[in-house]
mmCIF file of C-alpha atoms in Angstrom:
data_model
loop_
_atom_site.group_PDB
_atom_site.id
_atom_site.type_symbol
_atom_site.label_atom_id
_atom_site.label_comp_id
_atom_site.label_asym_id
_atom_site.label_seq_id
_atom_site.Cartn_x
_atom_site.Cartn_y
_atom_site.Cartn_z
ATOM 1 C CA MET M 1 12.121 35.956 26.213
ATOM 2 C CA LEU M 2 11.325 32.493 27.389
ATOM 3 C CA ALA M 3 8.608 32.155 24.836
ATOM 4 C CA LEU M 4 11.073 33.412 22.116
ATOM 5 C CA PHE M 5 13.717 30.846 23.134
ATOM 6 C CA ALA M 6 11.114 28.112 23.191
ATOM 7 C CA ALA M 7 9.935 29.029 19.731
ATOM 8 C CA LEU M 8 13.488 29.081 18.457
ATOM 9 C CA PHE M 9 14.156 25.739 20.049
ATOM 10 C CA VAL M 10 11.126 24.151 18.377
ATOM 11 C CA LEU M 11 12.233 25.725 15.085
ATOM 12 C CA VAL M 12 15.688 24.207 15.325
ATOM 13 C CA LEU M 13 14.217 20.833 16.231
ATOM 14 C CA GLY M 14 11.975 21.029 13.194
ATOM 15 C CA VAL M 15 14.739 21.948 10.752
ATOM 16 C CA LEU M 16 16.928 19.038 12.145
ATOM 17 C CA HIS M 17 13.972 16.687 11.803
ATOM 18 C CA PHE M 18 13.056 17.573 8.254
ATOM 19 C CA ARG M 19 16.644 17.760 7.098
ATOM 20 C CA ASN M 20 16.995 14.085 8.043
ATOM 21 C CA ARG M 21 13.519 13.099 6.929
ATOM 22 C CA PRO M 22 12.803 14.789 3.535
ATOM 23 C CA GLN M 23 9.941 12.310 3.066
ATOM 24 C CA ASP M 24 8.055 14.255 5.771
ATOM 25 C CA LEU M 25 7.865 17.286 3.505
ATOM 26 C CA PRO M 26 5.081 17.742 0.901
ATOM 27 C CA TRP M 27 7.308 19.256 -1.773
ATOM 28 C CA THR M 28 10.172 16.681 -1.861
ATOM 29 C CA PRO M 29 10.147 14.089 -4.686
ATOM 30 C CA LEU M 30 8.980 10.648 -3.893
ATOM 31 C CA ASP M 31 11.585 7.943 -3.401
ATOM 32 C CA LEU M 32 10.224 4.461 -2.981
ATOM 33 C CA GLY M 33 13.432 3.444 -1.257
ATOM 34 C CA GLN M 34 13.061 5.990 1.498
ATOM 35 C CA PRO M 35 11.069 5.194 4.733
ATOM 36 C CA VAL M 36 7.372 6.168 4.887
ATOM 37 C CA GLY M 37 6.887 9.823 5.679
ATOM 38 C CA LEU M 38 3.945 12.124 6.466
ATOM 39 C CA PHE M 39 3.202 12.777 2.668
ATOM 40 C CA THR M 40 4.231 9.495 1.212
ATOM 41 C CA GLY M 41 0.611 8.345 0.868
ATOM 42 C CA SER M 42 -0.489 11.509 -1.031
ATOM 43 C CA LYS M 43 2.553 11.304 -3.300
ATOM 44 C CA LEU M 44 1.802 7.686 -4.084
ATOM 45 C CA ALA M 45 -1.812 8.479 -4.997
ATOM 46 C CA ALA M 46 -0.608 11.301 -7.253
ATOM 47 C CA LEU M 47 1.272 8.781 -9.398
ATOM 48 C CA ASP M 48 -2.110 7.865 -10.823
ATOM 49 C CA GLY M 49 -1.856 10.800 -13.100
ATOM 50 C CA ASP M 50 1.840 10.401 -13.961
ATOM 51 C CA TYR M 51 2.538 7.050 -15.411
ATOM 52 C CA PRO M 52 6.127 7.884 -16.800
ATOM 53 C CA GLN M 53 7.079 9.044 -13.314
ATOM 54 C CA CYS M 54 5.655 5.941 -11.652
ATOM 55 C CA ARG M 55 7.450 3.598 -14.045
ATOM 56 C CA MET M 56 10.776 5.508 -13.440
ATOM 57 C CA LEU M 57 10.335 5.250 -9.601
ATOM 58 C CA LEU M 58 9.701 1.472 -9.834
ATOM 59 C CA GLU M 59 12.765 1.031 -12.077
ATOM 60 C CA ARG M 60 14.970 3.299 -9.767
ATOM 61 C CA ALA M 61 13.839 1.132 -6.745
ATOM 62 C CA GLY M 62 14.792 -2.077 -8.508
ATOM 63 C CA VAL M 63 11.183 -3.391 -8.888
ATOM 64 C CA HIS M 64 10.827 -5.833 -11.754
ATOM 65 C CA PHE M 65 7.613 -5.290 -13.707
ATOM 66 C CA ALA M 66 6.116 -5.519 -17.224
ATOM 67 C CA GLU M 67 3.785 -2.851 -18.697
ATOM 68 C CA LEU M 68 0.316 -4.005 -19.640
ATOM 69 C CA GLU M 69 -1.709 -2.971 -22.736
ATOM 70 C CA PRO M 70 -4.383 -0.448 -21.923
ATOM 71 C CA ILE M 71 -8.006 -1.689 -21.474
ATOM 72 C CA GLU M 72 -11.093 0.390 -22.310
ATOM 73 C CA LYS M 73 -14.382 -1.068 -21.385
ATOM 74 C CA GLY M 74 -17.208 1.400 -21.082
ATOM 75 C CA GLN M 75 -16.473 3.458 -17.992
ATOM 76 C CA CYS M 76 -13.972 0.757 -16.836
ATOM 77 C CA GLY M 77 -10.390 0.118 -17.841
ATOM 78 C CA TYR M 78 -6.914 1.385 -17.277
ATOM 79 C CA ALA M 79 -4.103 3.101 -19.156
ATOM 80 C CA ASP M 80 -1.228 2.675 -16.711
ATOM 81 C CA ALA M 81 -1.254 -0.954 -15.390
ATOM 82 C CA VAL M 82 1.711 -3.053 -14.747
ATOM 83 C CA ARG M 83 2.424 -6.672 -13.705
ATOM 84 C CA LEU M 84 4.908 -7.110 -10.855
ATOM 85 C CA ASP M 85 7.312 -9.887 -11.869
ATOM 86 C CA PRO M 86 9.536 -12.033 -9.647
ATOM 87 C CA GLY M 87 12.978 -11.067 -8.690
ATOM 88 C CA GLY M 88 14.514 -7.608 -8.211
ATOM 89 C CA ALA M 89 13.894 -5.665 -5.008
ATOM 90 C CA ARG M 90 10.585 -7.330 -4.192
ATOM 91 C CA ALA M 91 10.569 -10.795 -2.620
ATOM 92 C CA ILE M 92 6.829 -11.501 -2.168
ATOM 93 C CA GLY M 93 5.085 -13.398 -4.851
ATOM 94 C CA PHE M 94 1.320 -13.524 -5.582
ATOM 95 C CA ASP M 95 -1.316 -16.296 -5.507
ATOM 96 C CA PRO M 96 -2.985 -16.265 -8.108
ATOM 97 C CA ALA M 97 0.267 -15.276 -9.954
ATOM 98 C CA LYS M 98 0.912 -12.202 -12.097
ATOM 99 C CA PRO M 99 -2.016 -9.862 -11.238
ATOM 100 C CA GLY M 100 -2.122 -6.613 -13.152
ATOM 101 C CA MET M 101 -2.628 -3.360 -11.278
ATOM 102 C CA ALA M 102 -2.384 0.385 -11.695
ATOM 103 C CA CYS M 103 1.192 1.590 -11.404
ATOM 104 C CA SER M 104 0.418 3.581 -8.255
ATOM 105 C CA VAL M 105 -0.830 0.490 -6.585
ATOM 106 C CA ALA M 106 2.262 -1.402 -7.596
ATOM 107 C CA ALA M 107 4.451 1.345 -6.028
ATOM 108 C CA ALA M 108 2.418 1.522 -2.756
ATOM 109 C CA LEU M 109 2.458 -2.327 -2.508
ATOM 110 C CA SER M 110 6.259 -2.466 -2.907
ATOM 111 C CA MET M 111 6.665 0.129 -0.135
ATOM 112 C CA TRP M 112 4.169 -1.829 2.081
ATOM 113 C CA GLU M 113 6.250 -4.960 1.621
ATOM 114 C CA TRP M 114 9.510 -3.299 2.522
ATOM 115 C CA ASN M 115 8.373 -0.952 5.288
ATOM 116 C CA VAL M 116 5.471 -2.794 6.842
ATOM 117 C CA VAL M 117 4.838 -6.315 5.947
ATOM 118 C CA GLN M 118 8.294 -7.890 6.126
ATOM 119 C CA PRO M 119 9.336 -6.096 9.398
ATOM 120 C CA ALA M 120 5.988 -7.059 11.010
ATOM 121 C CA ALA M 121 6.435 -10.733 9.859
ATOM 122 C CA LEU M 122 9.850 -10.962 11.316
ATOM 123 C CA ARG M 123 8.721 -9.460 14.656
ATOM 124 C CA HIS M 124 5.805 -11.696 15.013
ATOM 125 C CA PHE M 125 7.037 -14.970 13.415
ATOM 126 C CA GLY M 126 10.756 -14.688 12.830
ATOM 127 C CA SER M 127 10.079 -15.475 9.154
ATOM 128 C CA ARG M 128 9.505 -13.424 6.091
ATOM 129 C CA VAL M 129 6.422 -13.346 3.974
ATOM 130 C CA ALA M 130 6.889 -15.363 0.687
ATOM 131 C CA THR M 131 3.338 -14.900 -0.901
ATOM 132 C CA PHE M 132 0.421 -12.554 -0.904
ATOM 133 C CA GLU M 133 -2.884 -14.469 -1.369
ATOM 134 C CA HIS M 134 -5.351 -12.200 -2.999
ATOM 135 C CA PHE M 135 -8.896 -12.006 -4.554
ATOM 136 C CA GLY M 136 -7.889 -9.928 -7.562
ATOM 137 C CA THR M 137 -7.203 -6.482 -8.929
ATOM 138 C CA TYR M 138 -8.936 -5.328 -12.068
ATOM 139 C CA ASN M 139 -12.705 -6.185 -12.135
ATOM 140 C CA CYS M 140 -15.313 -3.999 -13.826
ATOM 141 C CA ARG M 141 -17.953 -3.939 -11.075
ATOM 142 C CA PRO M 142 -19.745 -1.590 -8.611
ATOM 143 C CA ILE M 143 -19.030 -1.274 -4.953
ATOM 144 C CA ALA M 144 -21.000 -3.962 -3.035
ATOM 145 C CA GLY M 145 -24.398 -2.375 -2.249
ATOM 146 C CA SER M 146 -23.829 0.609 -4.355
ATOM 147 C CA THR M 147 -24.165 1.885 -7.950
ATOM 148 C CA HIS M 148 -20.727 3.525 -7.893
ATOM 149 C CA LEU M 149 -17.958 1.764 -9.653
ATOM 150 C CA SER M 150 -15.259 0.165 -7.456
ATOM 151 C CA GLN M 151 -11.633 1.233 -7.732
ATOM 152 C CA HIS M 152 -11.102 -2.372 -9.039
ATOM 153 C CA SER M 153 -12.861 -1.092 -12.153
ATOM 154 C CA TYR M 154 -9.692 0.966 -12.907
ATOM 155 C CA ALA M 155 -7.140 -1.623 -11.556
ATOM 156 C CA ARG M 156 -6.482 0.820 -8.649
ATOM 157 C CA ALA M 157 -7.231 -1.835 -5.980
ATOM 158 C CA ILE M 158 -6.101 -5.201 -4.736
ATOM 159 C CA ASP M 159 -7.881 -7.375 -2.118
ATOM 160 C CA ILE M 160 -5.299 -9.140 0.141
ATOM 161 C CA ALA M 161 -6.852 -12.283 1.661
ATOM 162 C CA GLY M 162 -3.799 -13.904 3.244
ATOM 163 C CA PHE M 163 0.015 -14.260 3.711
ATOM 164 C CA VAL M 164 2.143 -17.315 3.314
ATOM 165 C CA LEU M 165 5.408 -17.228 5.247
ATOM 166 C CA ALA M 166 8.684 -18.615 3.917
ATOM 167 C CA ASP M 167 8.539 -21.400 6.470
ATOM 168 C CA GLY M 168 5.111 -22.568 5.156
ATOM 169 C CA ARG M 169 2.817 -21.022 7.830
ATOM 170 C CA ARG M 170 -0.248 -19.210 6.538
ATOM 171 C CA ILE M 171 -2.148 -16.256 7.898
ATOM 172 C CA THR M 172 -5.540 -15.382 6.566
ATOM 173 C CA VAL M 173 -7.800 -12.453 7.286
ATOM 174 C CA ALA M 174 -10.929 -14.720 7.339
ATOM 175 C CA ARG M 175 -9.582 -17.013 9.986
ATOM 176 C CA ASP M 176 -7.069 -14.937 11.933
ATOM 177 C CA TRP M 177 -8.416 -11.403 12.223
ATOM 178 C CA GLN M 178 -10.217 -12.119 15.520
ATOM 179 C CA GLY M 179 -8.334 -12.712 18.714
ATOM 180 C CA ASP M 180 -5.234 -11.427 20.491
ATOM 181 C CA ASP M 181 -2.635 -13.932 19.258
ATOM 182 C CA GLU M 182 0.456 -13.238 17.028
ATOM 183 C CA LYS M 183 -1.509 -13.848 13.773
ATOM 184 C CA ALA M 184 -4.202 -11.224 14.689
ATOM 185 C CA GLY M 185 -1.527 -8.768 15.850
ATOM 186 C CA PHE M 186 0.264 -9.198 12.575
ATOM 187 C CA LEU M 187 -2.837 -8.518 10.521
ATOM 188 C CA ARG M 188 -3.697 -5.388 12.434
ATOM 189 C CA GLU M 189 -0.208 -4.109 12.243
ATOM 190 C CA VAL M 190 -0.087 -4.487 8.421
ATOM 191 C CA ARG M 191 -3.552 -2.949 8.101
ATOM 192 C CA ASP M 192 -2.471 0.039 10.139
ATOM 193 C CA GLY M 193 0.679 0.396 8.029
ATOM 194 C CA ALA M 194 -1.227 0.270 4.860
ATOM 195 C CA CYS M 195 -3.148 3.343 5.938
ATOM 196 C CA GLY M 196 -0.090 5.438 5.405
ATOM 197 C CA LEU M 197 0.441 4.240 1.868
ATOM 198 C CA PHE M 198 -2.879 3.638 0.216
ATOM 199 C CA SER M 199 -5.797 6.135 -0.203
ATOM 200 C CA THR M 200 -8.276 3.458 1.069
ATOM 201 C CA THR M 201 -7.551 0.627 3.476
ATOM 202 C CA LEU M 202 -10.632 -1.452 4.562
ATOM 203 C CA SER M 203 -10.558 -4.435 6.906
ATOM 204 C CA PRO M 204 -13.068 -6.692 8.713
ATOM 205 C CA ASP M 205 -13.419 -3.710 11.108
ATOM 206 C CA TYR M 206 -15.231 -1.770 8.367
ATOM 207 C CA ASN M 207 -18.140 -4.067 7.430
ATOM 208 C CA ALA M 208 -19.102 -7.706 6.797
ATOM 209 C CA ALA M 209 -18.211 -7.359 3.080
ATOM 210 C CA HIS M 210 -14.626 -7.144 4.086
ATOM 211 C CA HIS M 211 -14.591 -10.104 6.609
ATOM 212 C CA ASP M 212 -11.991 -12.059 4.646
ATOM 213 C CA HIS M 213 -9.678 -9.464 3.074
ATOM 214 C CA LEU M 214 -7.913 -6.173 3.206
ATOM 215 C CA HIS M 215 -9.086 -3.882 0.434
ATOM 216 C CA LEU M 216 -6.198 -1.534 -0.551
ATOM 217 C CA ASP M 217 -6.680 1.065 -3.252
ATOM 218 C CA GLU M 218 -5.068 4.316 -4.625
ATOM 219 C CA GLN M 219 -8.243 6.348 -5.411
ATOM 220 C CA PRO M 220 -7.140 9.869 -6.250
ATOM 221 C CA ARG M 221 -8.798 12.017 -3.621
ATOM 222 C CA GLY M 222 -6.383 15.007 -3.219
ATOM 223 C CA GLY M 223 -4.890 13.641 0.021
ATOM 224 C CA TRP M 224 -7.962 12.569 1.864
ATOM 225 C CA ARG M 225 -7.659 8.974 3.189
ATOM 226 C CA ALA M 226 -9.978 6.241 4.490
ATOM 227 C CA CYS M 227 -8.630 3.791 6.976
ATOM 228 C CA ARG M 228 -10.815 1.299 8.792
#
């Protein structure tokens, strides 16, 4: 009887939890305005095959964007890229400005800003992030030291090099990753938070090729994720 009551208690707790957190269920629709759930990352990656749905989710979330013309260059290129524009629900700009990226990356980047980056910046610095410094998105090239094409070859990746706060302070991966101060703590927190949103999150902890940036991509892998 005790075991039965314990099982029922766990079941009731589970029902209450998932009723209040639909984002933790695999079959509920993705909503970019909801908190990050257990299956948010896999739902974001699945947008790579559903461009109309991705655009609709960005529009519903109040994200300003422009659609980009498809590019086909041998095995490289993209058919679903967007440019994130200023204004709307997003507040973080880009340096260099107006990068083009796969729609799934734009959706994940928006959720990363709202759920991870801005809350972490306020906790660590008392100031919001104003700008993402990055090393680019689309680039037809192989992975360093490999013959396999990088996800950059399909605009499914962005390399984040640093963050500029609204008060002018600057945090960079190259300079601030090491140590135990607020800047290092912030970088590790946003790296860890990215792992629940992107298919691949690579940092200086992975290898020397990533000593100065966070590589974030939405490679479609059927749910399997890489976080280092």
